[in-house]
mmCIF file of N, CA, C and O in Angstrom:
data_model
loop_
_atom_site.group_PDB
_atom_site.id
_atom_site.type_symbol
_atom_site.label_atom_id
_atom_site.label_comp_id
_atom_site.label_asym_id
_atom_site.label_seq_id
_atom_site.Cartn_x
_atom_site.Cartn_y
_atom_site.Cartn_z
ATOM 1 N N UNK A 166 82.050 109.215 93.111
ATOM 2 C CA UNK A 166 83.362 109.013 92.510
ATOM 3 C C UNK A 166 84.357 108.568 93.578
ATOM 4 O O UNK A 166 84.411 108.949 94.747
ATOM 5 N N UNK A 167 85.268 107.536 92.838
ATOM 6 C CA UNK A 167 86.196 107.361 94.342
ATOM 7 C C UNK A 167 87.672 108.441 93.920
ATOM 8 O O UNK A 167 87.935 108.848 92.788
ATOM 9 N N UNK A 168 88.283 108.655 94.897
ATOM 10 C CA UNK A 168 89.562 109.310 94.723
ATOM 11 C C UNK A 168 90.768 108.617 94.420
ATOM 12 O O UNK A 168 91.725 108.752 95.182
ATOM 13 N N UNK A 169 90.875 107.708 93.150
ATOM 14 C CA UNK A 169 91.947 107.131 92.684
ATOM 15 C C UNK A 169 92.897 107.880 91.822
ATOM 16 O O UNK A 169 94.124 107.806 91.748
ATOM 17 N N UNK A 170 91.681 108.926 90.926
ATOM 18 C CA UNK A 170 92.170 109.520 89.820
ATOM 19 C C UNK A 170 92.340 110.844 90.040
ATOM 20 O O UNK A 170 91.411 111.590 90.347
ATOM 21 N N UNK A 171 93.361 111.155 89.917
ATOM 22 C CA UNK A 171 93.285 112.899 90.380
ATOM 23 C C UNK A 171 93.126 113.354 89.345
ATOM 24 O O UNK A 171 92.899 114.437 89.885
ATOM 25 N N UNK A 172 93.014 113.596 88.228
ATOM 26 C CA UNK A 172 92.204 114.305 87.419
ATOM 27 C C UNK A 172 90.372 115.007 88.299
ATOM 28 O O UNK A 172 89.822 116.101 88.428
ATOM 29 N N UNK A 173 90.150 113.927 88.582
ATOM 30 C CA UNK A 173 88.844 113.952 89.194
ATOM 31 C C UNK A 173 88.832 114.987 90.633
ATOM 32 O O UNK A 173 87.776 115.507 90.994
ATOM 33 N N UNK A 174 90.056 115.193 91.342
ATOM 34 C CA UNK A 174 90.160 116.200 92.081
ATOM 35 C C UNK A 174 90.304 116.898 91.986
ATOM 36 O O UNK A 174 91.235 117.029 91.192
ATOM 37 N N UNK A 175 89.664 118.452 92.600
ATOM 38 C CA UNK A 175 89.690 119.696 92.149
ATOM 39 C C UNK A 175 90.352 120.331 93.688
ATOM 40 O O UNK A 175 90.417 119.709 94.748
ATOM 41 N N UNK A 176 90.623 121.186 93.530
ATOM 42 C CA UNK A 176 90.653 122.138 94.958
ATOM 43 C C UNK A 176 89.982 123.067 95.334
ATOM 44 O O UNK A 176 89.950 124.194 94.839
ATOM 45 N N UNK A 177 89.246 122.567 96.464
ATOM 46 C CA UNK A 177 88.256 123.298 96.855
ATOM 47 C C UNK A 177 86.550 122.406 97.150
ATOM 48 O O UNK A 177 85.530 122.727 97.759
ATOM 49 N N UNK A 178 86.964 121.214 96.367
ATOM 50 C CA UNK A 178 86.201 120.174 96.771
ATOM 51 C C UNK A 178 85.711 119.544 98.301
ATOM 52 O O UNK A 178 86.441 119.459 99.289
ATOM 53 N N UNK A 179 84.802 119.283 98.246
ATOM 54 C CA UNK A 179 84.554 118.422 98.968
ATOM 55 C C UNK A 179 84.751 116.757 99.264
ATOM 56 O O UNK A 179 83.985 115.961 98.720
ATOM 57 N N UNK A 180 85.676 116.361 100.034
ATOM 58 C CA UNK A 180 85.948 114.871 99.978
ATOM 59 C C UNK A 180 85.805 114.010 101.293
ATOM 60 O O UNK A 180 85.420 114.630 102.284
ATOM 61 N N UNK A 181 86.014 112.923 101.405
ATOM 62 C CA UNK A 181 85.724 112.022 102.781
ATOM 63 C C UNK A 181 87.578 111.710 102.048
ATOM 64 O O UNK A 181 88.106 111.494 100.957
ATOM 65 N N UNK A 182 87.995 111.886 103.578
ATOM 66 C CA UNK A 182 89.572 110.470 103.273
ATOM 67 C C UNK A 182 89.757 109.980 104.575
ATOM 68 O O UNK A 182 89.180 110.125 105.653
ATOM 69 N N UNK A 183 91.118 109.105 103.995
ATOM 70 C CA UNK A 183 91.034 108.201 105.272
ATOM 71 C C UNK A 183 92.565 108.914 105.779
ATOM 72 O O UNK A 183 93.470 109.132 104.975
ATOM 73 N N UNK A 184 92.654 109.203 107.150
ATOM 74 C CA UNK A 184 93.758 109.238 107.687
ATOM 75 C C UNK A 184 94.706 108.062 108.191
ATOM 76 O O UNK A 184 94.204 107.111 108.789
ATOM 77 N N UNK A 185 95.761 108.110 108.006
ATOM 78 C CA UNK A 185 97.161 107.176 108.374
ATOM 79 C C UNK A 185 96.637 106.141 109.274
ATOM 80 O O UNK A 185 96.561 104.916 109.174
ATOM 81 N N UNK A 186 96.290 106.995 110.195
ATOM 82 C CA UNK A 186 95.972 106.010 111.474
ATOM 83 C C UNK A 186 94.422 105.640 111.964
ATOM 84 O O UNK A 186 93.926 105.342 113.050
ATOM 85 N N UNK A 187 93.967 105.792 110.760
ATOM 86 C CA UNK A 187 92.394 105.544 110.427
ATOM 87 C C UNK A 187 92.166 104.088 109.539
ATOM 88 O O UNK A 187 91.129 103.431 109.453
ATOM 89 N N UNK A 188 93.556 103.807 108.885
ATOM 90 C CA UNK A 188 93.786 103.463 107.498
ATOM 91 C C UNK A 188 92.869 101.687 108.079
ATOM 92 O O UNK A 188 92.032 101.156 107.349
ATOM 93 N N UNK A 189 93.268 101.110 109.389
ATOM 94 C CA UNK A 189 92.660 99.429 109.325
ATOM 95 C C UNK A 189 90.998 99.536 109.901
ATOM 96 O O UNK A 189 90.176 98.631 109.759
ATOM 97 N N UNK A 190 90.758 100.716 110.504
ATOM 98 C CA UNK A 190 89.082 100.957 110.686
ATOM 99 C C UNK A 190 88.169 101.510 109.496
ATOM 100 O O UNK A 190 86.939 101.521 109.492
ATOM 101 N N UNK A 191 89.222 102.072 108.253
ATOM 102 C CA UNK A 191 88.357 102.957 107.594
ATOM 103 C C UNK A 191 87.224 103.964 107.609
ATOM 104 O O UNK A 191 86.218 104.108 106.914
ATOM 105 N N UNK A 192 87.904 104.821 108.982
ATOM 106 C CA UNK A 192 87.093 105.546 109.499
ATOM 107 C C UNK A 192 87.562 106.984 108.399
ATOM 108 O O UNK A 192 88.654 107.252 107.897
ATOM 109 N N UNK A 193 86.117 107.763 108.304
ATOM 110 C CA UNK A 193 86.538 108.979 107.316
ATOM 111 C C UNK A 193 86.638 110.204 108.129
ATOM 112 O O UNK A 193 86.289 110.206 109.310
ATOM 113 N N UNK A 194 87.151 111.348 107.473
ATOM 114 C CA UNK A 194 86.868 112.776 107.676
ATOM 115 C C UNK A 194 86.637 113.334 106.551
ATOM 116 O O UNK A 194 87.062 113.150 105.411
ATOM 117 N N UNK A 195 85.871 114.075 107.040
ATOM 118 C CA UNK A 195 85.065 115.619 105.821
ATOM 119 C C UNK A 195 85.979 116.285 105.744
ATOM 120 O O UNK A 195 86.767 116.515 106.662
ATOM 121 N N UNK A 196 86.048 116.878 104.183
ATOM 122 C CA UNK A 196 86.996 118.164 104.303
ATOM 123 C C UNK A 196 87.047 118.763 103.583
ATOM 124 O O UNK A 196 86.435 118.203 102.673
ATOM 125 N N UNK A 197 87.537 120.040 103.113
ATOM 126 C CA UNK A 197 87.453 120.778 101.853
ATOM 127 C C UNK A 197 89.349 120.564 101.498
ATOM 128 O O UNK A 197 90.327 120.982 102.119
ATOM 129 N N UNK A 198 89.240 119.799 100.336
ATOM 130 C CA UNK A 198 90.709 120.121 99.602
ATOM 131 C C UNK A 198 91.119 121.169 99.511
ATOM 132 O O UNK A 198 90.464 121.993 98.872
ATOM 133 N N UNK A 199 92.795 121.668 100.325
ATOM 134 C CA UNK A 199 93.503 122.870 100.027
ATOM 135 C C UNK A 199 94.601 122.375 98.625
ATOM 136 O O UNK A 199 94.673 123.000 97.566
ATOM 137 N N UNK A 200 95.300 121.251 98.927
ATOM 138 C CA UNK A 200 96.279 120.875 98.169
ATOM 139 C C UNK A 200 96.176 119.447 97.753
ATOM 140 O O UNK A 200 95.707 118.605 98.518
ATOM 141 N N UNK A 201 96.549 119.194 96.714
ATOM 142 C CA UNK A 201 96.937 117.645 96.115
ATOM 143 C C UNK A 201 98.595 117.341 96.481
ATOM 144 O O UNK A 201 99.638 117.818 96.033
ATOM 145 N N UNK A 202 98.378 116.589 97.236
ATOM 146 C CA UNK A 202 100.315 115.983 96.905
ATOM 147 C C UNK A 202 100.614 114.915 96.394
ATOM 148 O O UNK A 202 101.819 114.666 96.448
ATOM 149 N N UNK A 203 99.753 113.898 95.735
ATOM 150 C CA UNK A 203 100.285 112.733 94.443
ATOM 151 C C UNK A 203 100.261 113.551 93.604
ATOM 152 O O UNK A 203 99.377 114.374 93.366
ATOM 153 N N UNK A 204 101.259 113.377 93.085
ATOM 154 C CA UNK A 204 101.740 113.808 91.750
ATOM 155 C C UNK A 204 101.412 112.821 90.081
ATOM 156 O O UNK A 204 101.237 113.197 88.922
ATOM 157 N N UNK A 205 101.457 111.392 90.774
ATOM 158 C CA UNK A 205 101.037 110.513 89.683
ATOM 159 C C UNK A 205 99.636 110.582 89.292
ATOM 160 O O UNK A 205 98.845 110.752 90.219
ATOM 161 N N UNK A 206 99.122 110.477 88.015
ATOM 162 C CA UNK A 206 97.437 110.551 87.573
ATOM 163 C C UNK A 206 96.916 109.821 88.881
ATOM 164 O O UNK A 206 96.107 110.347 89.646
ATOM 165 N N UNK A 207 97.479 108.511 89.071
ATOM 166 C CA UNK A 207 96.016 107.455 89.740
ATOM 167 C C UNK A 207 97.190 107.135 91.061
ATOM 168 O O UNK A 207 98.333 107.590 91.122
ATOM 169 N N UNK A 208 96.653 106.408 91.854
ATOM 170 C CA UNK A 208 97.297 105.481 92.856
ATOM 171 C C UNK A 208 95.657 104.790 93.538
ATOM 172 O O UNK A 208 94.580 105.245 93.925
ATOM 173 N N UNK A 209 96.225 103.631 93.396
ATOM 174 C CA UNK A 209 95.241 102.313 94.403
ATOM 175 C C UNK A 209 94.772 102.389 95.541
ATOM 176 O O UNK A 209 94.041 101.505 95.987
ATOM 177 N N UNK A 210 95.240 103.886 96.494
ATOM 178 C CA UNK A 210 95.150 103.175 97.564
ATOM 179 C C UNK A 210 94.324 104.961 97.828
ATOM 180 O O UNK A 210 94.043 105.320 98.971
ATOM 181 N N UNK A 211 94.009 105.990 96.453
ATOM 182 C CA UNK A 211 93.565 107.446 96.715
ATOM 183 C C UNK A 211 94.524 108.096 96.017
ATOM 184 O O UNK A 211 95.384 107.631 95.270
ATOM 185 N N UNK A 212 94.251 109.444 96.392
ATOM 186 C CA UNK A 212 95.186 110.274 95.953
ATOM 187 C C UNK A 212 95.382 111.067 97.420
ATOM 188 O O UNK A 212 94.487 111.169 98.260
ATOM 189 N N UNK A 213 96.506 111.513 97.528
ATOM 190 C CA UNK A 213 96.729 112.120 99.254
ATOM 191 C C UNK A 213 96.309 113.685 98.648
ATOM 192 O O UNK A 213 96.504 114.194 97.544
ATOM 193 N N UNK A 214 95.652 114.188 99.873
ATOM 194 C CA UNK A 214 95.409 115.045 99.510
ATOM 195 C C UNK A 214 95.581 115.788 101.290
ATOM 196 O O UNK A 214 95.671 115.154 102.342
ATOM 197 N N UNK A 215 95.577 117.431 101.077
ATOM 198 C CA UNK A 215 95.795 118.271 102.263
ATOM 199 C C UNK A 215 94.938 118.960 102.501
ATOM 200 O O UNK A 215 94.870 119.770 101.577
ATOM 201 N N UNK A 216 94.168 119.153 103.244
ATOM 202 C CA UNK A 216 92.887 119.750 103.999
ATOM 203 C C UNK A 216 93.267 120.925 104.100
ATOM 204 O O UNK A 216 94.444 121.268 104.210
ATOM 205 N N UNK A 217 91.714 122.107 104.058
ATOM 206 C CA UNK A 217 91.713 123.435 104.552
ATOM 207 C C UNK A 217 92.440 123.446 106.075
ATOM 208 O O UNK A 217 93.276 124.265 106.454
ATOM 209 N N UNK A 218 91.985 122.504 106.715
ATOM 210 C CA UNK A 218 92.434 122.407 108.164
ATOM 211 C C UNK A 218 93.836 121.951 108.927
ATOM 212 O O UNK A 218 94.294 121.940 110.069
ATOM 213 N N UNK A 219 94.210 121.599 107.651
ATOM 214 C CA UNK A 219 96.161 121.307 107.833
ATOM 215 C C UNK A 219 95.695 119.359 107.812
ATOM 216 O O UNK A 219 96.731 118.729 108.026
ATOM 217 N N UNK A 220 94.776 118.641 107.664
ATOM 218 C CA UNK A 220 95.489 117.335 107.720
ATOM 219 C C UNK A 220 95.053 116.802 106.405
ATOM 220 O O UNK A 220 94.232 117.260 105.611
ATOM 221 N N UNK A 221 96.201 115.125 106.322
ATOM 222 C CA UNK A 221 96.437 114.877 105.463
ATOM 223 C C UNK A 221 96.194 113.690 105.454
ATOM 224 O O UNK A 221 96.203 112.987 106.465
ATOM 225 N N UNK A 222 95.888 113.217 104.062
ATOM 226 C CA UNK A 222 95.311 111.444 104.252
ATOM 227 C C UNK A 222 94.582 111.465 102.602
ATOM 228 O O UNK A 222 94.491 112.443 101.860
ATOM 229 N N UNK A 223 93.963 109.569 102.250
ATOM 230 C CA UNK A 223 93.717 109.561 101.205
ATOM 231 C C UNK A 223 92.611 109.836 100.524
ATOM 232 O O UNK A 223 91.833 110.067 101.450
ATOM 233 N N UNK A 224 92.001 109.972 99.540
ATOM 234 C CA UNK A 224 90.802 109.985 99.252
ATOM 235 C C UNK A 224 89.966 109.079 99.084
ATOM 236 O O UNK A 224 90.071 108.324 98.117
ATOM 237 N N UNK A 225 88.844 108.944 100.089
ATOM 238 C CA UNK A 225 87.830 107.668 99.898
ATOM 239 C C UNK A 225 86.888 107.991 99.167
ATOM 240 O O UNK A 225 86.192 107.090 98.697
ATOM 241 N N UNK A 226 86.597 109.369 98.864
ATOM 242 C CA UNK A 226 85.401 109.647 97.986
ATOM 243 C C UNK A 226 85.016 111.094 97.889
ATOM 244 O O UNK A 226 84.939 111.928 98.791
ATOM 245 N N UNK A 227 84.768 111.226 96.468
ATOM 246 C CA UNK A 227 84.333 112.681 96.431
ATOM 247 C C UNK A 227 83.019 113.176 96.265
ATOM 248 O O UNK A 227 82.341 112.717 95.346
ATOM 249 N N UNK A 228 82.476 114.193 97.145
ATOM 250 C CA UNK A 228 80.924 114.911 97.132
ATOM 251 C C UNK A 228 80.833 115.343 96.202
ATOM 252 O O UNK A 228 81.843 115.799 95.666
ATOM 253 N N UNK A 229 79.577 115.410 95.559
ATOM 254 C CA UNK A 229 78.911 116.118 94.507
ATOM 255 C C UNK A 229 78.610 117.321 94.971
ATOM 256 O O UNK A 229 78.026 118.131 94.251
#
């Protein structure tokens, strides 16, 4: 699944996103979702989301 739709995000998930300054390599990090901060259903570019570990960035994809 990709992370466009936050419906599709849960907390507590497992996701790959891309950080800010990751954003022109598309390099990922692992992480377990603490918080959602888009508020809109969808956005194009992920949904931002906030890590168990304090960081923040978009969603490139969510683990099964």
């Amino acid at each position: 699944m990709n992370g466009r739709n936050r419906s599709d995000i849960r907390i507590g998930s497992t996701v790959l996103i891309v950080l800010k300054e990751d954003q022109r390599s598309g390099k990922t990090t692992r992480g377990v979702v603490a918080a959602i901060l888009t508020n809109s259903a969808s956005h194009p570019h992920g949904i931002k989301v906030r890590l168990t570990d304090g960081t923040v960035g978009r969603v490139a994809s969510i683990e099964e």
